[in-house]
Structure formats: structure tokens, C-alpha cells
mmCIF file of C-alpha atoms and ligand atoms in Angstrom:
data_model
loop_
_atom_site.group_PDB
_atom_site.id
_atom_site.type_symbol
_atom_site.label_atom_id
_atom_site.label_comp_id
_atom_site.label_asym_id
_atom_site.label_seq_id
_atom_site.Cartn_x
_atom_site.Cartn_y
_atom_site.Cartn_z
ATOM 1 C CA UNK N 1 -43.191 58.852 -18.408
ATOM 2 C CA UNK N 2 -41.124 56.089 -18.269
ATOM 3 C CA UNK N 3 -42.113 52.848 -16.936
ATOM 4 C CA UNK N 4 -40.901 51.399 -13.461
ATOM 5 C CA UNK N 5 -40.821 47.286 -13.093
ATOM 6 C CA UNK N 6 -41.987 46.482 -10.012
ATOM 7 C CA UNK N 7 -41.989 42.940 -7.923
ATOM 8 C CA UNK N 8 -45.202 42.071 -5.906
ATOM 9 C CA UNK N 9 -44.375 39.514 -3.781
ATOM 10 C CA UNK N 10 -46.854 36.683 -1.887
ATOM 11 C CA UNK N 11 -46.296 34.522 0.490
ATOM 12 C CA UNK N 12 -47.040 30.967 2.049
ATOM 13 C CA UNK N 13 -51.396 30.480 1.334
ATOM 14 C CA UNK N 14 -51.895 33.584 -0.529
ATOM 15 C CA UNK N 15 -51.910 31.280 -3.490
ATOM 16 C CA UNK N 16 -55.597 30.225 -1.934
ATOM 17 C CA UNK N 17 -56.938 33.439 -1.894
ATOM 18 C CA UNK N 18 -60.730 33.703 -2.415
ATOM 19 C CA UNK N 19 -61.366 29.950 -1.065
ATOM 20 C CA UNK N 20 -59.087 30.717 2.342
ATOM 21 C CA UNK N 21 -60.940 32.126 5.350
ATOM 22 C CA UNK N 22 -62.942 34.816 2.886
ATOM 23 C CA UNK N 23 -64.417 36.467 6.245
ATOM 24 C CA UNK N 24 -60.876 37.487 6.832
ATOM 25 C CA UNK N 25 -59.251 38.020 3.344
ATOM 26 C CA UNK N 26 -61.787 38.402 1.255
ATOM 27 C CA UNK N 27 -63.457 36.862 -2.039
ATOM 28 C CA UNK N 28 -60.814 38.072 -4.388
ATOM 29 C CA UNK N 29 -58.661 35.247 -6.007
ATOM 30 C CA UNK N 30 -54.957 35.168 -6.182
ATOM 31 C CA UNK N 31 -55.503 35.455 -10.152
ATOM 32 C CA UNK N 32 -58.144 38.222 -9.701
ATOM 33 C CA UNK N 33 -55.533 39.832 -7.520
ATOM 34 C CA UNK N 34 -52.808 39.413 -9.865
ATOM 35 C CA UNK N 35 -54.758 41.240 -12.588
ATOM 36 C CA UNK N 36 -55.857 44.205 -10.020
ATOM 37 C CA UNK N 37 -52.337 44.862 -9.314
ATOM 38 C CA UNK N 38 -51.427 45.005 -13.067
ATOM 39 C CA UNK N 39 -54.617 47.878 -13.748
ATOM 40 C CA UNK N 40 -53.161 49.578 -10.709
ATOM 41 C CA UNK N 41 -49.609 49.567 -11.737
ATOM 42 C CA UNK N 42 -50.448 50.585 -15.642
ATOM 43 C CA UNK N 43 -52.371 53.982 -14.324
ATOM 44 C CA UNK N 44 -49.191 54.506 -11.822
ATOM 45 C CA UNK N 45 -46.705 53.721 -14.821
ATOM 46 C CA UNK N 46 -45.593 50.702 -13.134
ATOM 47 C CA UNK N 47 -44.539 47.603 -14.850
ATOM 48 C CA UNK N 48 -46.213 45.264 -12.003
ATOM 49 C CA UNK N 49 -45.485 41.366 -12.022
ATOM 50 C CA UNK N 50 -46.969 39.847 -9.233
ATOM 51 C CA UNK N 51 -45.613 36.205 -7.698
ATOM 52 C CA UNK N 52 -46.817 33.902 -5.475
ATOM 53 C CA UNK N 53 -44.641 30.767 -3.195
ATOM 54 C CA UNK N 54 -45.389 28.191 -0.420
ATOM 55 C CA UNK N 55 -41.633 28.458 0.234
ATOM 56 C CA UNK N 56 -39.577 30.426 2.152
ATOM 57 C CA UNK N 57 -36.234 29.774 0.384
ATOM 58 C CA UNK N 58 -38.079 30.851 -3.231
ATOM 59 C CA UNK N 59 -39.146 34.428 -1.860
ATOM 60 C CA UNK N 60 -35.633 34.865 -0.210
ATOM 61 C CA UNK N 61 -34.360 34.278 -3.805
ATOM 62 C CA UNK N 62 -36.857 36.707 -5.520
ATOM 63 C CA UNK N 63 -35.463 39.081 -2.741
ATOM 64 C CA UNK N 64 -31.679 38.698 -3.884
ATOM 65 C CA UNK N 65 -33.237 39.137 -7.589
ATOM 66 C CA UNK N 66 -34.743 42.223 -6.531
ATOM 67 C CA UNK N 67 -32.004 43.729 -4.626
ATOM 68 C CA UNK N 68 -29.624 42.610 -7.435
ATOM 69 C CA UNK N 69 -31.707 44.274 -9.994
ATOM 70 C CA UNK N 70 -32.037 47.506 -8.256
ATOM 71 C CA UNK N 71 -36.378 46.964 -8.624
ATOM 72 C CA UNK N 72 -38.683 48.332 -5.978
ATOM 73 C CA UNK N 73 -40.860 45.490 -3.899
ATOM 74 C CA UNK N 74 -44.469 45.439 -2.297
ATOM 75 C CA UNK N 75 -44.017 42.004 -0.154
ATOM 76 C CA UNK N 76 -46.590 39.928 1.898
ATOM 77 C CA UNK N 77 -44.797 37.399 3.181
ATOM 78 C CA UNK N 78 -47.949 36.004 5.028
ATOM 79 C CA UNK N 79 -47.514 34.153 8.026
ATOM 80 C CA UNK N 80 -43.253 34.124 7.387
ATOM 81 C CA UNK N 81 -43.705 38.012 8.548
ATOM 82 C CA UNK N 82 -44.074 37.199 12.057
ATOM 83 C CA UNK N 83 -41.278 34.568 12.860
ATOM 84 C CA UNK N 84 -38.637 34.592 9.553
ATOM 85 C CA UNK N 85 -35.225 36.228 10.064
ATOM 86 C CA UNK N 86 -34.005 34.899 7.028
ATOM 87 C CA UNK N 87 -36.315 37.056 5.321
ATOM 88 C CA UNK N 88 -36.274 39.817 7.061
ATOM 89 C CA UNK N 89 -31.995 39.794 6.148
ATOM 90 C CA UNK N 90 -32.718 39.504 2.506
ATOM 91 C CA UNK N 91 -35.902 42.500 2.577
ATOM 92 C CA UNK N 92 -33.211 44.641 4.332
ATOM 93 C CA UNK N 93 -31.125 44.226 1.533
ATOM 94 C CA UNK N 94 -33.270 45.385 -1.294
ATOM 95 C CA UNK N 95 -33.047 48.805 -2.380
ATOM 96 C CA UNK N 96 -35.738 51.381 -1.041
ATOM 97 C CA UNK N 97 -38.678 51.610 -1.837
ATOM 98 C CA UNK N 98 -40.055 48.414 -0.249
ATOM 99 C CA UNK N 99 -43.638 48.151 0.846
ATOM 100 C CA UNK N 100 -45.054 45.724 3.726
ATOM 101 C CA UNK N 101 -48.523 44.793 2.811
ATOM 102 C CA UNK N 102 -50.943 42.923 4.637
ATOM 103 C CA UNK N 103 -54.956 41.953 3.570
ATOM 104 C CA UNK N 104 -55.946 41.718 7.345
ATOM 105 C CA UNK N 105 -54.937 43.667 10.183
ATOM 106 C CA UNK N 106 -52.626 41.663 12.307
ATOM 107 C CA UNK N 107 -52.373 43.890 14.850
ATOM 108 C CA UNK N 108 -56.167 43.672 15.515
ATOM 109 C CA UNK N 109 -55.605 39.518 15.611
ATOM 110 C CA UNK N 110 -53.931 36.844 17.169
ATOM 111 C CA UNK N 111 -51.166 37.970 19.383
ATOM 112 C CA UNK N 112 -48.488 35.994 17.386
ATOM 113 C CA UNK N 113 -49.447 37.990 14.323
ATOM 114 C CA UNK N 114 -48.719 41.298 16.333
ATOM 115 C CA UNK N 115 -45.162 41.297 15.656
ATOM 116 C CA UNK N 116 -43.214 41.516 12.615
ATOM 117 C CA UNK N 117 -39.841 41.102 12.012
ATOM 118 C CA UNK N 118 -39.929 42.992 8.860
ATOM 119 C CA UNK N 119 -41.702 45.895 9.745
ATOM 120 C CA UNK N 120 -38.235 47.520 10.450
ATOM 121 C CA UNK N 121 -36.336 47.160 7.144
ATOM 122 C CA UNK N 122 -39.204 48.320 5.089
ATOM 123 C CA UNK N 123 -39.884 51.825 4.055
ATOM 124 C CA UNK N 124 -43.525 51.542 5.322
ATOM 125 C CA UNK N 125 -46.467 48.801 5.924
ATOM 126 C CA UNK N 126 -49.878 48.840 4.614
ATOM 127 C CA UNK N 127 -52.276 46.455 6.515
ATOM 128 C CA UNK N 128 -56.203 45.968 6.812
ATOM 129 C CA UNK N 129 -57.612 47.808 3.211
ATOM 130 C CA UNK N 130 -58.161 43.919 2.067
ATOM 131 C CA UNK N 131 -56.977 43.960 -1.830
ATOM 132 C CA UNK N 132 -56.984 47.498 -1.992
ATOM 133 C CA UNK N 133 -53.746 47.555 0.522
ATOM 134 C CA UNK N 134 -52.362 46.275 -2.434
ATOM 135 C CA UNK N 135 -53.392 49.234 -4.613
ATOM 136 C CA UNK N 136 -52.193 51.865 -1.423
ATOM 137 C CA UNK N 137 -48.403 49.883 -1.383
ATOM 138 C CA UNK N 138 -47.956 50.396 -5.840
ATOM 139 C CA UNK N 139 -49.264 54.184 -4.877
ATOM 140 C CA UNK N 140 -46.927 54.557 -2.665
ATOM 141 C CA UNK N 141 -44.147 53.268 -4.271
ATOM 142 C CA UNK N 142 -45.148 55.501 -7.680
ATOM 143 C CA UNK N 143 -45.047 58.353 -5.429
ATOM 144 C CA UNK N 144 -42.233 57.363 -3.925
ATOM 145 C CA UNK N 145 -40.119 56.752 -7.292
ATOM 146 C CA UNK N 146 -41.288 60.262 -8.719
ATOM 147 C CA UNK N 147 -40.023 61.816 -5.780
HETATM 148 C C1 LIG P 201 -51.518 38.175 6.123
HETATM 149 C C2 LIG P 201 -51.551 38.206 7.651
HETATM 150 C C3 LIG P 201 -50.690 37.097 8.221
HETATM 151 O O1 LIG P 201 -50.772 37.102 9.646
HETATM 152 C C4 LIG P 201 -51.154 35.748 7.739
HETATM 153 O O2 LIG P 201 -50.298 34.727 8.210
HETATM 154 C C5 LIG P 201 -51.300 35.682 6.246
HETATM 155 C C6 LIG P 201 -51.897 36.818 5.570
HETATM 156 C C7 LIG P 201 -52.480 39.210 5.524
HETATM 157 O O3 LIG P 201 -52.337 39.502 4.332
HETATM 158 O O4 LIG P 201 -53.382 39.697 6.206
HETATM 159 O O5 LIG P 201 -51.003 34.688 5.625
HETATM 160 O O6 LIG P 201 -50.198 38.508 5.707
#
């Protein structure tokens, strides 16, 4: 089979994963993570490369990479989810399959977090599973691609 690239995309404090609030996101590290997603991806067939930014304008260019390059994204945009436009413009842009993801469950938190503004230019959202949402969102978008 060939092999798929695929863009995993983090947002503003995922970089602190591990040492940030670990009740609510866990013990895994951002690095940890990154190497989780790549075991996932090799089993799906996926050629995973995960990225992390603090800034808004840097994932809306990763976006416009991604939608140039035709490659299928799994995106948590943290806290950008609930308020960004911008982003939201450049995720509808990318070609489908594009994956939500979410450690938490933001619908079972604060009431800012319970709306997104990208929830509906994605082809699905995966929230609440911790690190393995991550795992669910490169499944689905495997299963998606060998559709
Ligand atoms: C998050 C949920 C967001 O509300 C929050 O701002 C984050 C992380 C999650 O993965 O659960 O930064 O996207």
C-alpha cells in the first residue's frame, strides 16, 4: 500500500503538554505525543508529521500548505477553536479529509469552550479520548483515504 503524508496540527499551549493542567490533558508530552502519532500513522500507512505553534498566523500558513498540497489534516487548534475565523476560512479550504481533535471534552467544560467555529468545515471532530483522540482522528482519516 502506498503511503499517505499526513499533517497533524497543534495549537497555542499544546507545546506544554504533560506539565499543563495534567488532570485535564493528561501526562503525555508534546514529544511523547509526537512519537505516538508517528506508531499510529506507520500501522495505518500514513506518513504522519506532527507540528506544534503559539501563533495563529503560523497554523493559518500550514493550512494554505496543506490545502495547496492536496494532504489530509487532523488539527487542534486549542483554544483558537472557539473564537478564530481566520482559521476556520483557511480549515475550510483544505481538501477533505480534515479531522477536529480535541484531548478534553469541551463540551463538558467552560461554556466558552462549547462552541467551535470549526466544527462546521471539518469532516468530523474527535474530542475527550485524551491522546488516543489523536489515534481515532489518523484512523479515521486512513479509513477515510481507502474509501
Ligand atoms: C483543547 C481544548 C481547548 O478548549 C483548549 O483551549 C486547549 C486544548 C483540547 O485538546 O482539549 O488548548 O483543544
Amino acid at each position: 500500500m502506498t503511503v499517505r503524508r499526513v499533517l497533524v496540527l497543534n495549537g497555542p499551549n499544546l507545546g506544554r503538554l504533560g506539565v499543563r493542567e495534567p488532570e485535564i490533558y493528561g501526562d503525555t508530552t508534546h514529544a511523547e505525543l509526537v512519537a505516538m502519532c508517528q506508531k499510529w500513522g506507520e500501522e495505518l500507512s500514513l506518513d504522519v508529521e506532527v507540528r506544534q505553534t503559539d501563533s495563529e498566523a503560523e497554523l493559518i500558513l500550514w493550512l494554505q500548505e496543506a490545502t495547496d498540497a492536496r494532504i489530509p489534516v487532523a488539527v487542534n487548534a486549542g483554544a483558537f477553536t472557539h473564537y478564530s475565523y481566520a482559521l476556520r476560512d483557511a480549515l475550510a479550504q483544505v481538501p477533505r479529509p480534515t479531522i477536529e481533535v480535541h484531548l478534553s471534552n469541551p463540551a463538558s467544560r467552560e461554556s466558552f469552550r462549547h462552541t467551535s467555529v470549526i466544527a462546521s468545515v471539518v469532516t468530523g471532530s474527535i474530542s475527550g479520548f485524551g491522546v488516543q483522540s489523536y489515534a481515532l482522528a489518523l484512523a479515521a482519516i486512513a479509513s477515510c483515504l481507502d474509501e
